[in-house]
XYZ file of C-alpha atoms in Angstrom:
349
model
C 0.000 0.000 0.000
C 2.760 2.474 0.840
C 4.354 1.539 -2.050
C 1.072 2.208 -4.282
C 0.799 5.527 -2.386
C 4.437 6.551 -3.190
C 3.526 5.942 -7.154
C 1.035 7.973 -6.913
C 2.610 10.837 -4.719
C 5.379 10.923 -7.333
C 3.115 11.223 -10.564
C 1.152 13.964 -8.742
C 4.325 15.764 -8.260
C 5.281 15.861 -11.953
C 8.146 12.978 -11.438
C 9.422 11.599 -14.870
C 9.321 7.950 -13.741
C 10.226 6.006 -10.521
C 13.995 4.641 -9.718
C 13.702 1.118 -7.537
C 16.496 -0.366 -6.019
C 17.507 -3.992 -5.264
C 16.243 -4.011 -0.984
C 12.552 -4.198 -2.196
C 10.414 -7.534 -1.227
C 9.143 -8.895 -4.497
C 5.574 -8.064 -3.385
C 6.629 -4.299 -3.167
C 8.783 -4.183 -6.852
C 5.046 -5.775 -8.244
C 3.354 -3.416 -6.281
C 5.184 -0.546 -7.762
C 5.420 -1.914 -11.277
C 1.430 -2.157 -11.481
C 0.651 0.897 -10.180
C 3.138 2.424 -12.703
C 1.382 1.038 -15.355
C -2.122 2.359 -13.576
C -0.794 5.834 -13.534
C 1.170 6.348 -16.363
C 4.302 6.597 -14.951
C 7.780 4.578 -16.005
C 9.828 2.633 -13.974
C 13.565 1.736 -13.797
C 16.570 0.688 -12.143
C 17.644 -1.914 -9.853
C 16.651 -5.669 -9.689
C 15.792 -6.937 -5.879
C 18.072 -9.072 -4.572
C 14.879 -11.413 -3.741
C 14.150 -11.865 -7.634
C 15.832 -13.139 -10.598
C 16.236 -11.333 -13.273
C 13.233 -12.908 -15.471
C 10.816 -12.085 -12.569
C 12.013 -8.336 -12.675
C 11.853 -8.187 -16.431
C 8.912 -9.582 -17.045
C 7.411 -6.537 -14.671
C 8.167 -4.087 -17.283
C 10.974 -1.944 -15.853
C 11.963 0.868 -18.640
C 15.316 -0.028 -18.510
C 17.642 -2.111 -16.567
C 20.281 -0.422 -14.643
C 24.242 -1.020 -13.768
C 23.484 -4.813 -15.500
C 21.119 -5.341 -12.574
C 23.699 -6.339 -10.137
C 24.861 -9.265 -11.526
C 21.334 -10.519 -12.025
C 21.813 -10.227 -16.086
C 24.798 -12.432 -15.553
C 23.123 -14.942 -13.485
C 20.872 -15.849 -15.890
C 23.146 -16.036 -18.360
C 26.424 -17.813 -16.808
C 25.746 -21.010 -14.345
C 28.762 -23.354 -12.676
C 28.252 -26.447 -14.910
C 27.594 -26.351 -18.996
C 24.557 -26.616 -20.730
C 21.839 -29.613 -19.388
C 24.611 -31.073 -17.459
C 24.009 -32.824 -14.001
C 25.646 -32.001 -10.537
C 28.304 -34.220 -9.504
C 27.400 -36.541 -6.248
C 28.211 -35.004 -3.509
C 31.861 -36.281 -2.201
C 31.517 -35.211 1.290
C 27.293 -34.310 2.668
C 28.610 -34.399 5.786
C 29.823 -30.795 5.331
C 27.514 -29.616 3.138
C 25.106 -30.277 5.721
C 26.902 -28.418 7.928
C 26.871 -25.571 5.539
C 23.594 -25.635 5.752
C 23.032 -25.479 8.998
C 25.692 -22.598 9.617
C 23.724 -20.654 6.862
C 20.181 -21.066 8.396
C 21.515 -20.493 11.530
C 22.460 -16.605 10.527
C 19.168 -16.566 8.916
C 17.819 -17.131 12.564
C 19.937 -13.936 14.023
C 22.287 -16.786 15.621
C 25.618 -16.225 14.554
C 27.902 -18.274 15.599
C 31.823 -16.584 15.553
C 33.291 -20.147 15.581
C 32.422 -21.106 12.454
C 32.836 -18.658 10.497
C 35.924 -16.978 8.837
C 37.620 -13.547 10.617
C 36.321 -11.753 6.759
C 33.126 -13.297 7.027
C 32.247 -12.560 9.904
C 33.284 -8.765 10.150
C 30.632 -8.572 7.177
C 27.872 -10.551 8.815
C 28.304 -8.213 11.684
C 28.304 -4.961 9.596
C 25.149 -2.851 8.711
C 25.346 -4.084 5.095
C 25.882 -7.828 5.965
C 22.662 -7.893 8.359
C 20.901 -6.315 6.332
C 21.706 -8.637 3.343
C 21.102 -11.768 5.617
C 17.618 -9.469 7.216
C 16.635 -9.792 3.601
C 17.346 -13.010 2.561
C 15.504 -14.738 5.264
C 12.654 -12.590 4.635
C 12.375 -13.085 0.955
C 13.649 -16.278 0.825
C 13.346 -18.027 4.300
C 15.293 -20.892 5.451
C 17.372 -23.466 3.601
C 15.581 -26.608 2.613
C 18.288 -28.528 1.292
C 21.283 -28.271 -0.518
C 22.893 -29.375 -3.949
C 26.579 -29.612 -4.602
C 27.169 -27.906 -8.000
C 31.018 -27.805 -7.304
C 33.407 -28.644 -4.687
C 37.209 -28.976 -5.485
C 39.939 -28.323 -3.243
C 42.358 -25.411 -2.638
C 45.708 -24.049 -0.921
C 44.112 -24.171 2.189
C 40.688 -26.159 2.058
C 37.378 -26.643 0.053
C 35.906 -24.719 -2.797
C 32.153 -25.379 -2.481
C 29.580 -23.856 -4.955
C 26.088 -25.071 -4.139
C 22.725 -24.626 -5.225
C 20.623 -23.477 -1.638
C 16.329 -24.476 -2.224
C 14.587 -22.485 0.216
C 11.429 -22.482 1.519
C 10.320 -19.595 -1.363
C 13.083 -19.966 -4.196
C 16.043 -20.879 -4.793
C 19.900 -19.364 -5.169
C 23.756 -20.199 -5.573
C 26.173 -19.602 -2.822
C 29.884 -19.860 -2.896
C 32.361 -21.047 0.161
C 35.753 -21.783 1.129
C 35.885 -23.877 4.090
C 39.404 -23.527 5.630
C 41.186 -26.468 6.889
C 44.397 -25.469 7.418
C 43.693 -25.344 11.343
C 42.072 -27.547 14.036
C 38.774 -26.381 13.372
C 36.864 -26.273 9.606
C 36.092 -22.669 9.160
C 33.736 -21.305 6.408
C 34.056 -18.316 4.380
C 31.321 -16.902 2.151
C 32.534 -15.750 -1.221
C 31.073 -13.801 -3.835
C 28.637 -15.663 -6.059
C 30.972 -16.038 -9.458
C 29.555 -18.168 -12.298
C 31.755 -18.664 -14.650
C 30.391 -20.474 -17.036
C 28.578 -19.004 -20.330
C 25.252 -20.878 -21.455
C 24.526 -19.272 -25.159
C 21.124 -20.649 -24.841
C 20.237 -19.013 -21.483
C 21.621 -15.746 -23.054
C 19.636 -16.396 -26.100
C 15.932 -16.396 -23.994
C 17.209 -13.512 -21.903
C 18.035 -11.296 -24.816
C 15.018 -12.196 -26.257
C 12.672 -11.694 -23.191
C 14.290 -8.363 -22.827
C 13.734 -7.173 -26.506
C 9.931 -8.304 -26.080
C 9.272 -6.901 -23.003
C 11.016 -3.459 -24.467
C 13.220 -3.168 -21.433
C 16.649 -1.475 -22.022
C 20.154 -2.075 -20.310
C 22.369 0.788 -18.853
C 25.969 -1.110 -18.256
C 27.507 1.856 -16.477
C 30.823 -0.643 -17.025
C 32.907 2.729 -15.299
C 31.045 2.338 -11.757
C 32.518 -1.524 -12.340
C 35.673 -0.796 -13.413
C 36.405 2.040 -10.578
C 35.592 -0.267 -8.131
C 37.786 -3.234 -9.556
C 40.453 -1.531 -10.081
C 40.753 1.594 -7.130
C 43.378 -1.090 -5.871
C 45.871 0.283 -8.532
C 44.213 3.769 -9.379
C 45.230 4.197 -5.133
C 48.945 3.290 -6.142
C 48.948 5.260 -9.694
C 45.771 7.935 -8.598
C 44.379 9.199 -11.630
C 44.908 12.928 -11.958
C 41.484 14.108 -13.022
C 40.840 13.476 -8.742
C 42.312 17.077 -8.750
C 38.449 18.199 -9.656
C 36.889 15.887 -7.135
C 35.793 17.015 -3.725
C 38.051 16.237 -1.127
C 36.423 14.314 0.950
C 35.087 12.081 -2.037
C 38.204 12.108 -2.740
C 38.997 10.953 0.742
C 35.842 8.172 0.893
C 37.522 6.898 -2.077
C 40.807 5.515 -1.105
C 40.298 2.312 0.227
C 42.629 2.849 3.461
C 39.633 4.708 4.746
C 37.393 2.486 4.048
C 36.746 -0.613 6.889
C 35.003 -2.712 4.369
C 38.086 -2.581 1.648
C 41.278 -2.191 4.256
C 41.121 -6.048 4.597
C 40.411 -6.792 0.960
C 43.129 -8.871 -0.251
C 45.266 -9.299 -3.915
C 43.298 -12.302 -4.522
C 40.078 -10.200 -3.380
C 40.915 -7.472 -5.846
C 41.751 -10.494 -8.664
C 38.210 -11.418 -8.341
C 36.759 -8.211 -8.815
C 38.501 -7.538 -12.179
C 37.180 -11.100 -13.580
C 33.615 -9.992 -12.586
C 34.375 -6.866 -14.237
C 35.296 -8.398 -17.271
C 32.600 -10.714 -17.153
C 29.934 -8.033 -17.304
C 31.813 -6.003 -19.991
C 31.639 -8.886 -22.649
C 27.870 -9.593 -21.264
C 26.597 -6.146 -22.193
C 28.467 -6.635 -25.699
C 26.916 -10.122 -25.960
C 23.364 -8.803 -25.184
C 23.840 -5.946 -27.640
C 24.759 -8.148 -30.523
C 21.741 -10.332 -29.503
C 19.383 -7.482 -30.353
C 19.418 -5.459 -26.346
C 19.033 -1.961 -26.603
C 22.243 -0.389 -24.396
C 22.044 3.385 -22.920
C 25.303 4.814 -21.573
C 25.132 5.642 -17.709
C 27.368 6.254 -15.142
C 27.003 7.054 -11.050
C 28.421 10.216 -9.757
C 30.657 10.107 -7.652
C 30.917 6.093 -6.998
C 33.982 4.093 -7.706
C 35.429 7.057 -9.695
C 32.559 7.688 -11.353
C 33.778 11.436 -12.382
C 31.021 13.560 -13.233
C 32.277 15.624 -16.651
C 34.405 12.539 -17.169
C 32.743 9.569 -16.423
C 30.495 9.610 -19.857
C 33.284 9.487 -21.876
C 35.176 6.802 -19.710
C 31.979 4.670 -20.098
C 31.748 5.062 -24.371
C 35.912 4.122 -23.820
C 34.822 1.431 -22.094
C 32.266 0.159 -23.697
C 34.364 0.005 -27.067
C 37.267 -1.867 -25.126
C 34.676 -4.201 -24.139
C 33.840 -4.962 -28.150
C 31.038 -2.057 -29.260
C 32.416 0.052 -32.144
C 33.022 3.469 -31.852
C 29.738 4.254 -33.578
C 27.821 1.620 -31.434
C 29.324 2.967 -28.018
C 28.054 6.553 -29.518
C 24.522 5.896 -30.337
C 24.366 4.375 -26.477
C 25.064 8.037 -25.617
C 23.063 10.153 -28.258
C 20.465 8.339 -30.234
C 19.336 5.345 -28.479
C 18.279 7.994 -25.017
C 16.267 10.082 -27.225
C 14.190 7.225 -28.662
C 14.164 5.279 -25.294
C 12.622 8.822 -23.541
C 10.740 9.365 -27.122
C 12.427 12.332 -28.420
C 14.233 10.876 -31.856
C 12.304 13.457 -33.760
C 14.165 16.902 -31.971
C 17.391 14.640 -30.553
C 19.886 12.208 -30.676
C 21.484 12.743 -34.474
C 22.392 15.539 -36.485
C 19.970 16.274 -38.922
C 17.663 19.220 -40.675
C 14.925 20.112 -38.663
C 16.356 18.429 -35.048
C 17.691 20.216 -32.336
């Protein structure tokens, strides 16, 4: 109802559209979407971190922002190939234990001995509880779950599996350590790394026929994946930042990065490249692409940051003349103003 309400408030006031991000319950994102389409009014941005990516599409969002989070690439990349099986599960004894460790966070009962010192200074930040807060709302505990990967390391266990909970399903990723006395587990990033053209294929296409465009903004990415070496090589255009963005920036002054390791920063710059070739892969499937960036994040620039994005998004594999038209022709047609903008021609503005 608020949700409804706060449509309506906004179209009242003369707003252009509405901007959702990814801490909205599914029921609220529907909410919003329908009354959108009641009123009149467009609505973009962020996919919840309770949906996939099809159930946000298939709302009609007017475009798709910074690749939805990952989302895009969840649907499209997966941990085994194409209509292949999961392995049986070498050891259930600890997945089962996985299990239990995860549902017991979901419970608000966090137990320090069992999980990693990185872990669990994230679990016990305002970002990591609220992550978990949302989860077990939207998702609620772990039924059961399936071992999509598990192969060992320097120091332990890789384990990827696939969690079915109560309302839907999702992928986490572990290391359990057992270099010590006691097995400790650390929660990694979700990183599928494996491309499934046909997946790609029926997102691509349920994006084209549900007319929803993608904004990349590949330079909030790439800031963030790379401030590691822009802090030991700073990039001189920081001379027109602000400095206390400037300050908020470096990652010495910043708890949640200080502890971030090489490997960390590694794994940021393959996600990073992962998205970059997915926004060229959905483009040559047909996606509409807008260029977009996000002052002041991750180096985002403004007066710069547009014209690190086109850079970027040519590196990535778009042609100059592709990467322009994200900037220039496909915004006016995607806010309906081809006829005065976006090309040089008689008669336009």
């Amino acid at each position: 109802a608020e949700a409804r309400q706060a449509v309506r408030d906004l179209k009242e006031a003369g707003a252009n559209f509405v901007k959702v991000y990814d801490k909205l319950s599914p029921e609220t994102y529907l909410a919003i979407a329908e009354e959108s389409r009641r009123v009149g009014l467009p609505f973009a941005g962020h996919i919840p971190l309770a949906m996939t990516a099809r159930e946000a599409i298939e709302a009609g969002p007017g475009s798709i922002e910074h690749m939805g989070g990952f989302k895009l690439r969840e649907e499209c990349f997966g941990y085994l190939p194409e209509g292949k099986s999961p392995p049986p599960d070498s050891d259930p004894r600890q997945t089962a234990r996985v299990k239990e460790a995860v549902n017991a966070i979901f419970a608000s009962k966090l137990a320090p001995a069992v999980w990693a010192d990185g872990t669990l200074a994230w679990l016990n930040s305002d970002i990591g509880k609220s992550a978990m807060a949302t989860l077990s709302r939207d998702l609620g505990p772990v039924e059961s779950l399936i071992a999509l990967r598990r192969r060992p390391v320097t120091t332990g266990v890789e384990l990827v599996v696939r969690a079915r909970h109560t309302k839907g399903e999702r992928n986490y990723k572990f290391h359990i350590d057992q270099s010590g006395h006691n097995e400790k587990i650390d929660w990694l990033p979700d990183e599928p790394d494996v491309l499934d053209p046909g997946r790609l294929r029926k997102l691509a296409e349920l994006l084209i026929a549900r007319r929803v465009w993608v904004t990349p903004t590949l330079t909030v990415q790439y800031g963030f994946a790379t401030r590691s070496d822009l802090m030991k090589n700073p990039d001189p255009r920081l001379i027109y930042v602000h400095p206390e963005v400037r300050r908020q920036l470096d990652p010495r002054n910043n708890p949640s990065l200080r502890s971030l390791t090489e490997a960390d920063w590694e794994f940021y710059k393959r996600n990073y490249a992962r998205e970059a070739s997915l926004a060229v892969l959905l483009h040559n499937a047909g996606v509409r692409l807008l260029a977009g960036t996000d002052a002041v994040t991750d180096y985002c620039m403004p007066g710069f940051a547009l014209h690190d994005e086109l850079a970027l998004l040519v590196k990535a594999g778009l042609s100059p003349g592709e990467a322009l038209r994200t900037a220039t022709l496909n915004p006016a047609e995607f806010l309906g103003l081809e006829k005065d903008l976006g090309s040089i021609a008689i008669g336009k503005r």
